[in-house]
Coordinates of C-alpha atoms in Angstrom, one line a residue:
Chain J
X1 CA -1.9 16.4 -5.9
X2 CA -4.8 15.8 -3.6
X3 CA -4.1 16.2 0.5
X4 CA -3.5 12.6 1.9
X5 CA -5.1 12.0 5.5
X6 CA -4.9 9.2 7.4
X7 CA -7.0 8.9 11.1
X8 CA -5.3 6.1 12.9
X9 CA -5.0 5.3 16.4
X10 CA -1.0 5.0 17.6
X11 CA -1.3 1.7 19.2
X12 CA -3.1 -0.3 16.3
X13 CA -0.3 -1.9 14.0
X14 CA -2.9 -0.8 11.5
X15 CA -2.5 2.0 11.5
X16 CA 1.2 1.3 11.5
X17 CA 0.9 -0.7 8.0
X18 CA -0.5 2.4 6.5
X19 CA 2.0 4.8 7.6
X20 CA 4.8 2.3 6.2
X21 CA 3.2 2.0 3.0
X22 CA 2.7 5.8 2.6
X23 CA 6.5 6.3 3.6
X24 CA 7.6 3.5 1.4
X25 CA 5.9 5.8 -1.6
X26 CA 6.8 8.7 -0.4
X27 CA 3.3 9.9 -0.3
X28 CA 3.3 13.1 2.0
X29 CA 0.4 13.0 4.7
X30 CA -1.2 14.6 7.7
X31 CA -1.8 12.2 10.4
X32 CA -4.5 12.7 12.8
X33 CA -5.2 10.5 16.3
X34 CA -8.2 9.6 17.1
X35 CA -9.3 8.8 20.6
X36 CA -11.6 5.4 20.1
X37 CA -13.0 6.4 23.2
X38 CA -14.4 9.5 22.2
X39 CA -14.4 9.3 17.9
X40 CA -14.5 12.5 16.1
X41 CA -17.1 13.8 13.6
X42 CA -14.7 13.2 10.7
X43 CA -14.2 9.3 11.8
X44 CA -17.9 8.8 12.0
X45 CA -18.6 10.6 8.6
X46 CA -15.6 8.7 6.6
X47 CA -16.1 5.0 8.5
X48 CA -19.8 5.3 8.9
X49 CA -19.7 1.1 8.6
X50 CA -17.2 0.4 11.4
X51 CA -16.2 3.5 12.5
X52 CA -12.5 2.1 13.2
X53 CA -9.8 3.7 12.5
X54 CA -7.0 3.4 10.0
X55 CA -9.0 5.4 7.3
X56 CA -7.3 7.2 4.4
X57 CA -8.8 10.1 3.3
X58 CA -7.8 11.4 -0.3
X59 CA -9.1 14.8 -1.7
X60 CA -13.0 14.3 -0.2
X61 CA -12.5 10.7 -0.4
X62 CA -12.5 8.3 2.5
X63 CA -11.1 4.4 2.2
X64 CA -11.8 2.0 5.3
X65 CA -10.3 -1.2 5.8
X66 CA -6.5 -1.2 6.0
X67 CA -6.1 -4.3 3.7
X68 CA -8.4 -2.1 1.0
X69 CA -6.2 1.2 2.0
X70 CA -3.6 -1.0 1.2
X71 CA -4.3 -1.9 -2.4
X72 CA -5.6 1.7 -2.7
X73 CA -1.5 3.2 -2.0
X74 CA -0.3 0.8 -3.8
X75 CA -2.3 1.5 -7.3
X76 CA -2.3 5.1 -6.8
X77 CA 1.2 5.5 -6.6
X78 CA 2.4 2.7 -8.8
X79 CA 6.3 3.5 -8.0
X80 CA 8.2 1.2 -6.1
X81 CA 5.4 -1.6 -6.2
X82 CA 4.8 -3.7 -3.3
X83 CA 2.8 -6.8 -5.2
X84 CA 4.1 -8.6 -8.0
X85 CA 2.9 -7.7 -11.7
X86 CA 2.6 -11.5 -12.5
X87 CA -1.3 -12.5 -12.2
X88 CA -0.3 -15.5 -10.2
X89 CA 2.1 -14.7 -7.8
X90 CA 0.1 -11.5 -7.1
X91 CA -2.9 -14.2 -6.4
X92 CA -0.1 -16.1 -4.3
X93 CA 0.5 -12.6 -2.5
X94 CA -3.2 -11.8 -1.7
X95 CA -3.8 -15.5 -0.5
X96 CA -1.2 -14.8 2.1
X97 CA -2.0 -11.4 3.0
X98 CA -5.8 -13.6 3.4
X99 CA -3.8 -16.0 6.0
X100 CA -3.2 -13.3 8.2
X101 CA -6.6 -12.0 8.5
X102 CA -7.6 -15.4 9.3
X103 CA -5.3 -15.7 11.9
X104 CA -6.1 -12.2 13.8
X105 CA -8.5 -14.4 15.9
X106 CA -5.2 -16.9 17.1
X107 CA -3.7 -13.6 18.3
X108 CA -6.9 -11.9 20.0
X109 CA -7.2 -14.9 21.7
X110 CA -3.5 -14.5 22.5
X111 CA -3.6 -11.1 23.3
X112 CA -7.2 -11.6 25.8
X113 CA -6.5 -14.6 27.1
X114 CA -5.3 -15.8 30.5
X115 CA -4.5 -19.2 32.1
X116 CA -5.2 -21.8 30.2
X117 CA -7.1 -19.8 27.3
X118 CA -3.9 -18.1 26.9
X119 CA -2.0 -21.6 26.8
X120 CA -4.3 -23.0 24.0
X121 CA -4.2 -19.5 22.0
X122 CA -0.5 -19.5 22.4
X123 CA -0.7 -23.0 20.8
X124 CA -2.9 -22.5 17.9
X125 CA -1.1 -19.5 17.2
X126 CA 1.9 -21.4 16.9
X127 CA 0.0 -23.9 14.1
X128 CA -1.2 -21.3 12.5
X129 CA 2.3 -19.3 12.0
X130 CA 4.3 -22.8 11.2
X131 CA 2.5 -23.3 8.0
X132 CA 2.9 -19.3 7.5
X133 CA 6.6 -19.9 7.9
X134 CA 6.7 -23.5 6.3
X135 CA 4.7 -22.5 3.1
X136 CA 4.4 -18.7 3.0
X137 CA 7.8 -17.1 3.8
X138 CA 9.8 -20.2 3.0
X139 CA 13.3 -19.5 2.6
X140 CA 13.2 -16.2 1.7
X141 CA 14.1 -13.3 3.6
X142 CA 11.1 -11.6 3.4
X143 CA 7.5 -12.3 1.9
X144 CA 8.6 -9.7 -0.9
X145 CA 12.0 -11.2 -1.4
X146 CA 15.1 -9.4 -0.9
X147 CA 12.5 -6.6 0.0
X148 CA 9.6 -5.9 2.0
X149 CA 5.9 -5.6 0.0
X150 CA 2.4 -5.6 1.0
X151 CA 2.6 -9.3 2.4
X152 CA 5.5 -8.2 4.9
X153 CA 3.4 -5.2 5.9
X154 CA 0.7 -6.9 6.5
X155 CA 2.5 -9.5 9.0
X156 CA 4.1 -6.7 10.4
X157 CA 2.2 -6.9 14.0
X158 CA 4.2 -10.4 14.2
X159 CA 7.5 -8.5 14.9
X160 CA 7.0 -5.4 17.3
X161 CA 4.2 -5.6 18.3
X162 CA 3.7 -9.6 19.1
X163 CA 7.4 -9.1 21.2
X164 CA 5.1 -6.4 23.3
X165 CA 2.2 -8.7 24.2
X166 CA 4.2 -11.8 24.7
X167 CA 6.4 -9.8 27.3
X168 CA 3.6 -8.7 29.1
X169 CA 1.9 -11.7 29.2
X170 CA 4.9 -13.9 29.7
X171 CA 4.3 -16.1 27.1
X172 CA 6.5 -16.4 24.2
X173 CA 5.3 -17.7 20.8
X174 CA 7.7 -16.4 18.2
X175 CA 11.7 -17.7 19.0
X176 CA 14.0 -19.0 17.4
X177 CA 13.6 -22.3 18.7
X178 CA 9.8 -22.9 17.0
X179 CA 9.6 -20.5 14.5
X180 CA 13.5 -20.2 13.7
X181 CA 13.0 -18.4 10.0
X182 CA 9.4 -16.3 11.0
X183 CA 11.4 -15.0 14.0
X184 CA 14.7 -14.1 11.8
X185 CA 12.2 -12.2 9.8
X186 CA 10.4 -10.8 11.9
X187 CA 13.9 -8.9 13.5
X188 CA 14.5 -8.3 10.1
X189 CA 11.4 -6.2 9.6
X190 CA 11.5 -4.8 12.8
X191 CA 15.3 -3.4 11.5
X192 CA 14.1 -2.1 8.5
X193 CA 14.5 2.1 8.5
X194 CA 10.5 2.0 7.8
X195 CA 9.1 0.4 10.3
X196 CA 12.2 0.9 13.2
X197 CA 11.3 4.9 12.9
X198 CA 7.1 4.4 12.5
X199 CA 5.9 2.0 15.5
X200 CA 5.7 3.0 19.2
X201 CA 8.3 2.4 21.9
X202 CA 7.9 -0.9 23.1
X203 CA 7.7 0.4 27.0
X204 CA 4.7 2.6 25.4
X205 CA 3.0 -0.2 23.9
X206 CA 3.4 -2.4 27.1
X207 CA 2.2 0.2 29.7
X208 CA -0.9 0.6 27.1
X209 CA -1.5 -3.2 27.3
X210 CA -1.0 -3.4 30.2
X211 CA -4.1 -1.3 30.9
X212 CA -6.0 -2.8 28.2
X213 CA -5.8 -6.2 29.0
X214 CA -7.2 -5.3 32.6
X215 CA -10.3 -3.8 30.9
X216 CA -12.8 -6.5 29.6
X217 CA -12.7 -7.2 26.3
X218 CA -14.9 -5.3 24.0
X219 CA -15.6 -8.2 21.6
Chain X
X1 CA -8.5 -18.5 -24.4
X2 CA -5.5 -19.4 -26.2
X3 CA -4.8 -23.3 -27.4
X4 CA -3.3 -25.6 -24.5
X5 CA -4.9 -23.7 -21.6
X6 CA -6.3 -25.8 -19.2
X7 CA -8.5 -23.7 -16.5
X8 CA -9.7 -26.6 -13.9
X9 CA -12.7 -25.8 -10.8
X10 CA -12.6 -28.1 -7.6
X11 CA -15.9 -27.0 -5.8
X12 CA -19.0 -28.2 -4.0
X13 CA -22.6 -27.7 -5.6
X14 CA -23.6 -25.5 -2.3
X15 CA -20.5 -24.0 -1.7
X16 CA -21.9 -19.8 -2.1
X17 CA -17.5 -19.4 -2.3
X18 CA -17.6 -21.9 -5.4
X19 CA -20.9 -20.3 -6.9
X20 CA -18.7 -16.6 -6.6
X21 CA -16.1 -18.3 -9.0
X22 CA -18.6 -19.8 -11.2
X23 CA -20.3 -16.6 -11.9
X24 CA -16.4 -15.0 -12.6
X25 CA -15.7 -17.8 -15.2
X26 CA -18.8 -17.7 -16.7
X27 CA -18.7 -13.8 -17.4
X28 CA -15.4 -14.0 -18.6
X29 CA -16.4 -16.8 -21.1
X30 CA -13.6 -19.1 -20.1
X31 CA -14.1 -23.3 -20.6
X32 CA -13.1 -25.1 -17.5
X33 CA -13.3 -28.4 -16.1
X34 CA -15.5 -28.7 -13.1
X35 CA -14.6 -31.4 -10.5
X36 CA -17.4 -31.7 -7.4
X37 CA -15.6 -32.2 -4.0
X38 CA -16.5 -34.7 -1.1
X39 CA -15.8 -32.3 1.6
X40 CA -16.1 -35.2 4.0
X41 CA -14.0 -37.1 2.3
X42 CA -11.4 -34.8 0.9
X43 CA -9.3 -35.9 -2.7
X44 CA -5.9 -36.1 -2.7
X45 CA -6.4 -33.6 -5.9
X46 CA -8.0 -30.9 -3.2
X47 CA -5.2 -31.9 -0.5
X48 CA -2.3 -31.6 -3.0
X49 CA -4.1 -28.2 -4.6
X50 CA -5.1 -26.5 -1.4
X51 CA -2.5 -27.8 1.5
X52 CA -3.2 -24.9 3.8
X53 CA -6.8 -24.7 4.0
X54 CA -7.7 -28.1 2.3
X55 CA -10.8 -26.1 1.2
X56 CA -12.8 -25.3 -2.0
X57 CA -12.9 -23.6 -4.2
X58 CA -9.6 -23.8 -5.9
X59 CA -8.9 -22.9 -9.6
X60 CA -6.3 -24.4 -11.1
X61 CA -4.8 -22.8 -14.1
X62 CA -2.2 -24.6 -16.3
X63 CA -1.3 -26.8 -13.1
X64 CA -1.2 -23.8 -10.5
X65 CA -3.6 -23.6 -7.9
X66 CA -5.4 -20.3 -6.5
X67 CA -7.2 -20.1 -3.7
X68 CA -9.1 -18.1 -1.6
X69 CA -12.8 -17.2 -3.3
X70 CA -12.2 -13.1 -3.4
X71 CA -8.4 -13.7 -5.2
X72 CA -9.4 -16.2 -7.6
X73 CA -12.0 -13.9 -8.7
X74 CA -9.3 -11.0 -8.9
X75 CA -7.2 -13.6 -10.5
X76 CA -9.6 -14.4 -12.9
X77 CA -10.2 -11.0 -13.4
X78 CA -6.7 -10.3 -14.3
X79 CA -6.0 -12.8 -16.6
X80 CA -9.1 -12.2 -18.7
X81 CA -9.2 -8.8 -18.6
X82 CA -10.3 -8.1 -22.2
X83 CA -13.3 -9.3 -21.3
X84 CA -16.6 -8.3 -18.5
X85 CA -14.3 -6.2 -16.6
X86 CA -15.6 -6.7 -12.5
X87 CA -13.2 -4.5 -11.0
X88 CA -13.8 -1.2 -11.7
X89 CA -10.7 0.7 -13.4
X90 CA -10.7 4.1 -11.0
X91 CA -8.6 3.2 -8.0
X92 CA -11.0 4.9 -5.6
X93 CA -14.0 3.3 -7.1
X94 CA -11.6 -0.4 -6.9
X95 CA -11.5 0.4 -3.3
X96 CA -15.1 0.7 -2.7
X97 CA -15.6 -1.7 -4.3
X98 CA -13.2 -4.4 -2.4
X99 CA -14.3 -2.7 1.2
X100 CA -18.0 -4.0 -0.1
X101 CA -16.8 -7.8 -1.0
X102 CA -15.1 -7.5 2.6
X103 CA -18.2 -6.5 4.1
X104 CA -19.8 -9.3 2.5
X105 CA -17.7 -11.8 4.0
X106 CA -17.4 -10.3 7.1
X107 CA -21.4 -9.4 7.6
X108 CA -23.0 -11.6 5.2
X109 CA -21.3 -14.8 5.6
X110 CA -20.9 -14.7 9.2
X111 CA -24.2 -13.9 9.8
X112 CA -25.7 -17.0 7.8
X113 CA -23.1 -19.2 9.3
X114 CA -24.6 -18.0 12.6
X115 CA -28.0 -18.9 11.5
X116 CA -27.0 -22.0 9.6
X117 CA -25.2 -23.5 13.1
X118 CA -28.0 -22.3 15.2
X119 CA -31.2 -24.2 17.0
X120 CA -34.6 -22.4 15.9
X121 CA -35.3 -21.6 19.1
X122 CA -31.9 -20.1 20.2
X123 CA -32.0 -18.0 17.3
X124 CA -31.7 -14.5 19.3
X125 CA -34.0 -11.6 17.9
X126 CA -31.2 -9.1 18.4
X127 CA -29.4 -11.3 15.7
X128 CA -32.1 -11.5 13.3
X129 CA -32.4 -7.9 13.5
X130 CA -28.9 -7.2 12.7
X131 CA -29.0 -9.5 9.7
X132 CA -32.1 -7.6 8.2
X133 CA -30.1 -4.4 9.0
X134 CA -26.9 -5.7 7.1
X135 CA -29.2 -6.7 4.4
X136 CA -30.8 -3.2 4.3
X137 CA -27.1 -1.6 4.3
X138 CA -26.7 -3.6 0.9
X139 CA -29.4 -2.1 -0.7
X140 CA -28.5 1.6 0.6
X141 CA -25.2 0.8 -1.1
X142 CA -27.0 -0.5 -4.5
X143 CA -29.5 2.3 -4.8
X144 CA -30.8 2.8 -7.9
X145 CA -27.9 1.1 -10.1
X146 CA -29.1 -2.3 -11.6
X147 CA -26.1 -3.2 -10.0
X148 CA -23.6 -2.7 -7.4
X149 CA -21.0 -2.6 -10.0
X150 CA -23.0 0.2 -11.6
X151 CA -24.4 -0.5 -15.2
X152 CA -23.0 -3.8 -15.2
X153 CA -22.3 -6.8 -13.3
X154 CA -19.1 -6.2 -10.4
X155 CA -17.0 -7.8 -8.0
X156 CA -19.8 -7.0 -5.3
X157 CA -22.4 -8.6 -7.5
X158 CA -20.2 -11.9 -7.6
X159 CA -19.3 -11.7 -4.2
X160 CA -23.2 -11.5 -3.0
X161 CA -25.1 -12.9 -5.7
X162 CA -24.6 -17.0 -4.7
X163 CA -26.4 -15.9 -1.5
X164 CA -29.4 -15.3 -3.3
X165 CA -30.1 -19.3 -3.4
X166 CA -29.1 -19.5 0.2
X167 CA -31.9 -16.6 1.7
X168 CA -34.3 -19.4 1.0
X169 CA -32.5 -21.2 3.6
X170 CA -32.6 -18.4 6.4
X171 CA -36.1 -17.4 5.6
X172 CA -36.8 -20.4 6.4
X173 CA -35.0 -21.1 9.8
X174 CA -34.9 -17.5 10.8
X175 CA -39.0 -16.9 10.6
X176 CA -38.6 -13.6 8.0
X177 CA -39.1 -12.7 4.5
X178 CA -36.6 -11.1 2.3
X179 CA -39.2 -10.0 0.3
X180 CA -41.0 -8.3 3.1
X181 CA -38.2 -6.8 4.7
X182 CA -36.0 -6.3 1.6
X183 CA -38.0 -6.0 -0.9
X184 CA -35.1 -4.2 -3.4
X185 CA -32.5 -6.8 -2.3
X186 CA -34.9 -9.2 -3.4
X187 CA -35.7 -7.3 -6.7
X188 CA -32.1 -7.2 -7.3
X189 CA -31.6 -11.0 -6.6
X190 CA -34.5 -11.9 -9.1
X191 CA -33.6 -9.2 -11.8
X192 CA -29.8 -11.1 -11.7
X193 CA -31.2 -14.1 -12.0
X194 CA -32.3 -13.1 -15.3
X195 CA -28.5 -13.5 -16.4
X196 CA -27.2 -16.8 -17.6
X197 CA -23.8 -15.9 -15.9
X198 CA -25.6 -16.4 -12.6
X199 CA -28.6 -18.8 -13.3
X200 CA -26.1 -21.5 -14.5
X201 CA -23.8 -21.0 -11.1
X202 CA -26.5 -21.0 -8.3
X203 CA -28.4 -23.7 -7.1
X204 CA -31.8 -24.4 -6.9
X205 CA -32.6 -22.9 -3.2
X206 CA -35.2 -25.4 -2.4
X207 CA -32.5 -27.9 -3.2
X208 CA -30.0 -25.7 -0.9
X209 CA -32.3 -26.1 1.7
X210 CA -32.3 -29.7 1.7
X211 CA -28.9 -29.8 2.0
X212 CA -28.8 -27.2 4.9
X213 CA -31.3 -29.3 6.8
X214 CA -29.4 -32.0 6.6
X215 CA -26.1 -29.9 7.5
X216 CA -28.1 -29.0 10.6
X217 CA -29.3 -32.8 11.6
X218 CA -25.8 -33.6 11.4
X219 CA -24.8 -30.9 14.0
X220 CA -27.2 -31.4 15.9
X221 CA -29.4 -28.2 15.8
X222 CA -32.1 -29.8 13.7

């Protein structure tokens, strides 16, 4: 079997969703930071697009895009699938997994913002994940049913890492008094072996926001 | 497709997200039923289909609703799978070729919304430029291959092609010429043309840039 690389960068949850998804199939692979600050040869010769980091490099070849490394993991190693087989509800779990990446600009927002930007970011952010709870997750406990798949991993910023930014910025979005069944799944994510034992300390992912947040904004 | 299967197509003539999922259907060979949207004056058909987005396009098979341009065209693709393959079957080669959709959304899309929403004389040169150099990275990725799925038409194709009635459009309000400036994108565009898959799903651009003028008059950048 070909060597399985991934370059990621240890704050980014997407890097995280890569490393779940690798553990979840059990797929052995060398991990190596990069420092965005300073991005090595290898990052600019297997992201030449974006050079951004998650990228998964198998054998020679390099995938970008963690939504595409995604559906890469999960059709190479086809055991213990994270999408449905059906056609439709795997259309169901790709329009959700869609959702998210339209709402990554409710939580940049969130996640820049101060004052009253922060205020209104906090509130759309809160539209967008009520119709995420309402008619995504429903009542189930998570996206993938009794067990997480690639819908769960792809909200899984929403748990860790959205309890890190909202206790640095003081402004709380997901609780169980608006978002009572998206906050029960969230802890229930957050729980999972998987994900408890592959995302930063929280105190490490504060300080580092901490500092971030008092740099401008790149974009 | 089998007796009793009822494929259904809510959409908007311009829509270059509609046109993707025309060009799907039509490769595939599948009948459907097309219904044209008021997007100002949304059916309770689009509302009821679509309740998260209330946007088109949205196939509805047998009574179920997809959404989302790039997974009804996996959908489709799925479902009708002994026929016009798009996806390639290599996983590696699946990948590459959703990371080019992506970058068609992300690049192409965003970059004519830009210029669609934008006064001609705020139009910045820097963004122009980046445009043209978004459209040049498309054509390092096609090369020489007819297409960008290879030998035959792919998911990239049906994700890029509906733009091809819509550079009309930013010719026009950007000041450049696709021709000039990509002359292989616009080789590719014409030779595609050539297919009855796409000619029946795109639009006559002079026609899309009618309606893009009139788009603009009613924001206010026209």
């Amino acid at each position: 079997m070909a060597e399985v690389k991934l370059y990621g960068f240890w704050p980014s949850p997407y890097s995280h969703r890569i490393i779940w998804a690798l553990k979840l199939k059990g797929v052995e692979y060398e991990y190596i930071e990069e420092d965005l600050s300073n991005k090595s040869e290898s990052l600019l010769k297997y992201n030449p697009v974006y050079k951004k980091t998650p990228v998964l490099v198998h054998g020679d070849k390099p995938i970008a895009e963690s939504l595409v490394i995604l559906e890469y993991i999960e059709e190479t190693w086809p055991e213990n699938p994270l999408l449905p087989k059906d056609p439709y509800e795997r259309a169901m779990a790709r329009f959700w997994i869609q959702y998210g990446v339209d709402t990554v600009a409710a939580l940049r927002a969130f996640y820049h913002g101060s004052g009253e930007e922060l205020e209104k970011a906090a509130t759309e952010l809160l539209e967008s994940l009520k119709i995420l709870e309402e008619q995504g997750l429903g009542d189930k406990k998570f996206f993938g049913g009794e067990s997480m798949n690639l819908v769960d991993i792809s909200y899984g910023a929403l748990g860790y890492w959205l309890a890190a930014v909202e206790e640095v910025k003081g402004v709380k979005v997901l609780e169980p008094s608006t978002l009572p069944r998206l906050h029960a799944w969230a802890k229930n994510l957050d729980e999972l072996p998987v994900v408890k034992e592959n995302i930063p300390a929280s105190d490490k992912m504060m300080a580092y926001f901490t500092a971030a947040m008092n740099r401008p904004a790149k974009n | 497709m089998a007796a009793g299967e009822q494929v259904t197509l809510l959409d908007s003539w311009a829509s270059s997200f509609g046109m993707r999922v025309r060009i799907a259907l039509a490769e595939k060979g599948v009948k459907y039923e097309y219904i044209e949207q008021d997007l100002w004056n949304k059916s309770g058909l689009l509302l009821q289909m679509n309740p998260v987005h209330k946007k088109i396009p949205v196939l509805v098979h047998n009574g179920k609703p997809v959404c989302e341009s790039l997974v009804i065209v996996q959908y489709i693709d799925e479902v009708w799978k002994d026929k016009a393959p798009l996806l390639p079957s290599d996983p590696y080669q699946r990948a590459q070729s959703r990371f080019w959709a992506d970058f068609v959304d992300r690049k192409i899309y965003e970059h004519g919304r830009m210029i669609l929403t934008t006064k001609v004389e705020d139009q910045e040169a820097a963004a122009k430029k980046d445009f043209i150099d978004t459209l040049k990275l498309m054509e390092g990725e096609l090369g020489d291959k007819p297409y960008f799925g290879g030998e035959t038409l792919g998911y990239v194709d049906v994700a890029l092609l509906p733009y091809c009635c819509w550079f009309y459009t930013y010719e026009n309000i950007l000041n450049f010429s696709l021709e000039a400036d990509c002359p292989k994108l616009n080789a590719y565009c014409k030779r595609c043309l050539q297919k009855e898959s796409v000619s029946k799903s795109l639009e006559d651009p002079k026609k899309i840039y009618d309606f893009a003028l009139m788009l603009r008059k009613k924001l206010g950048v026209e």
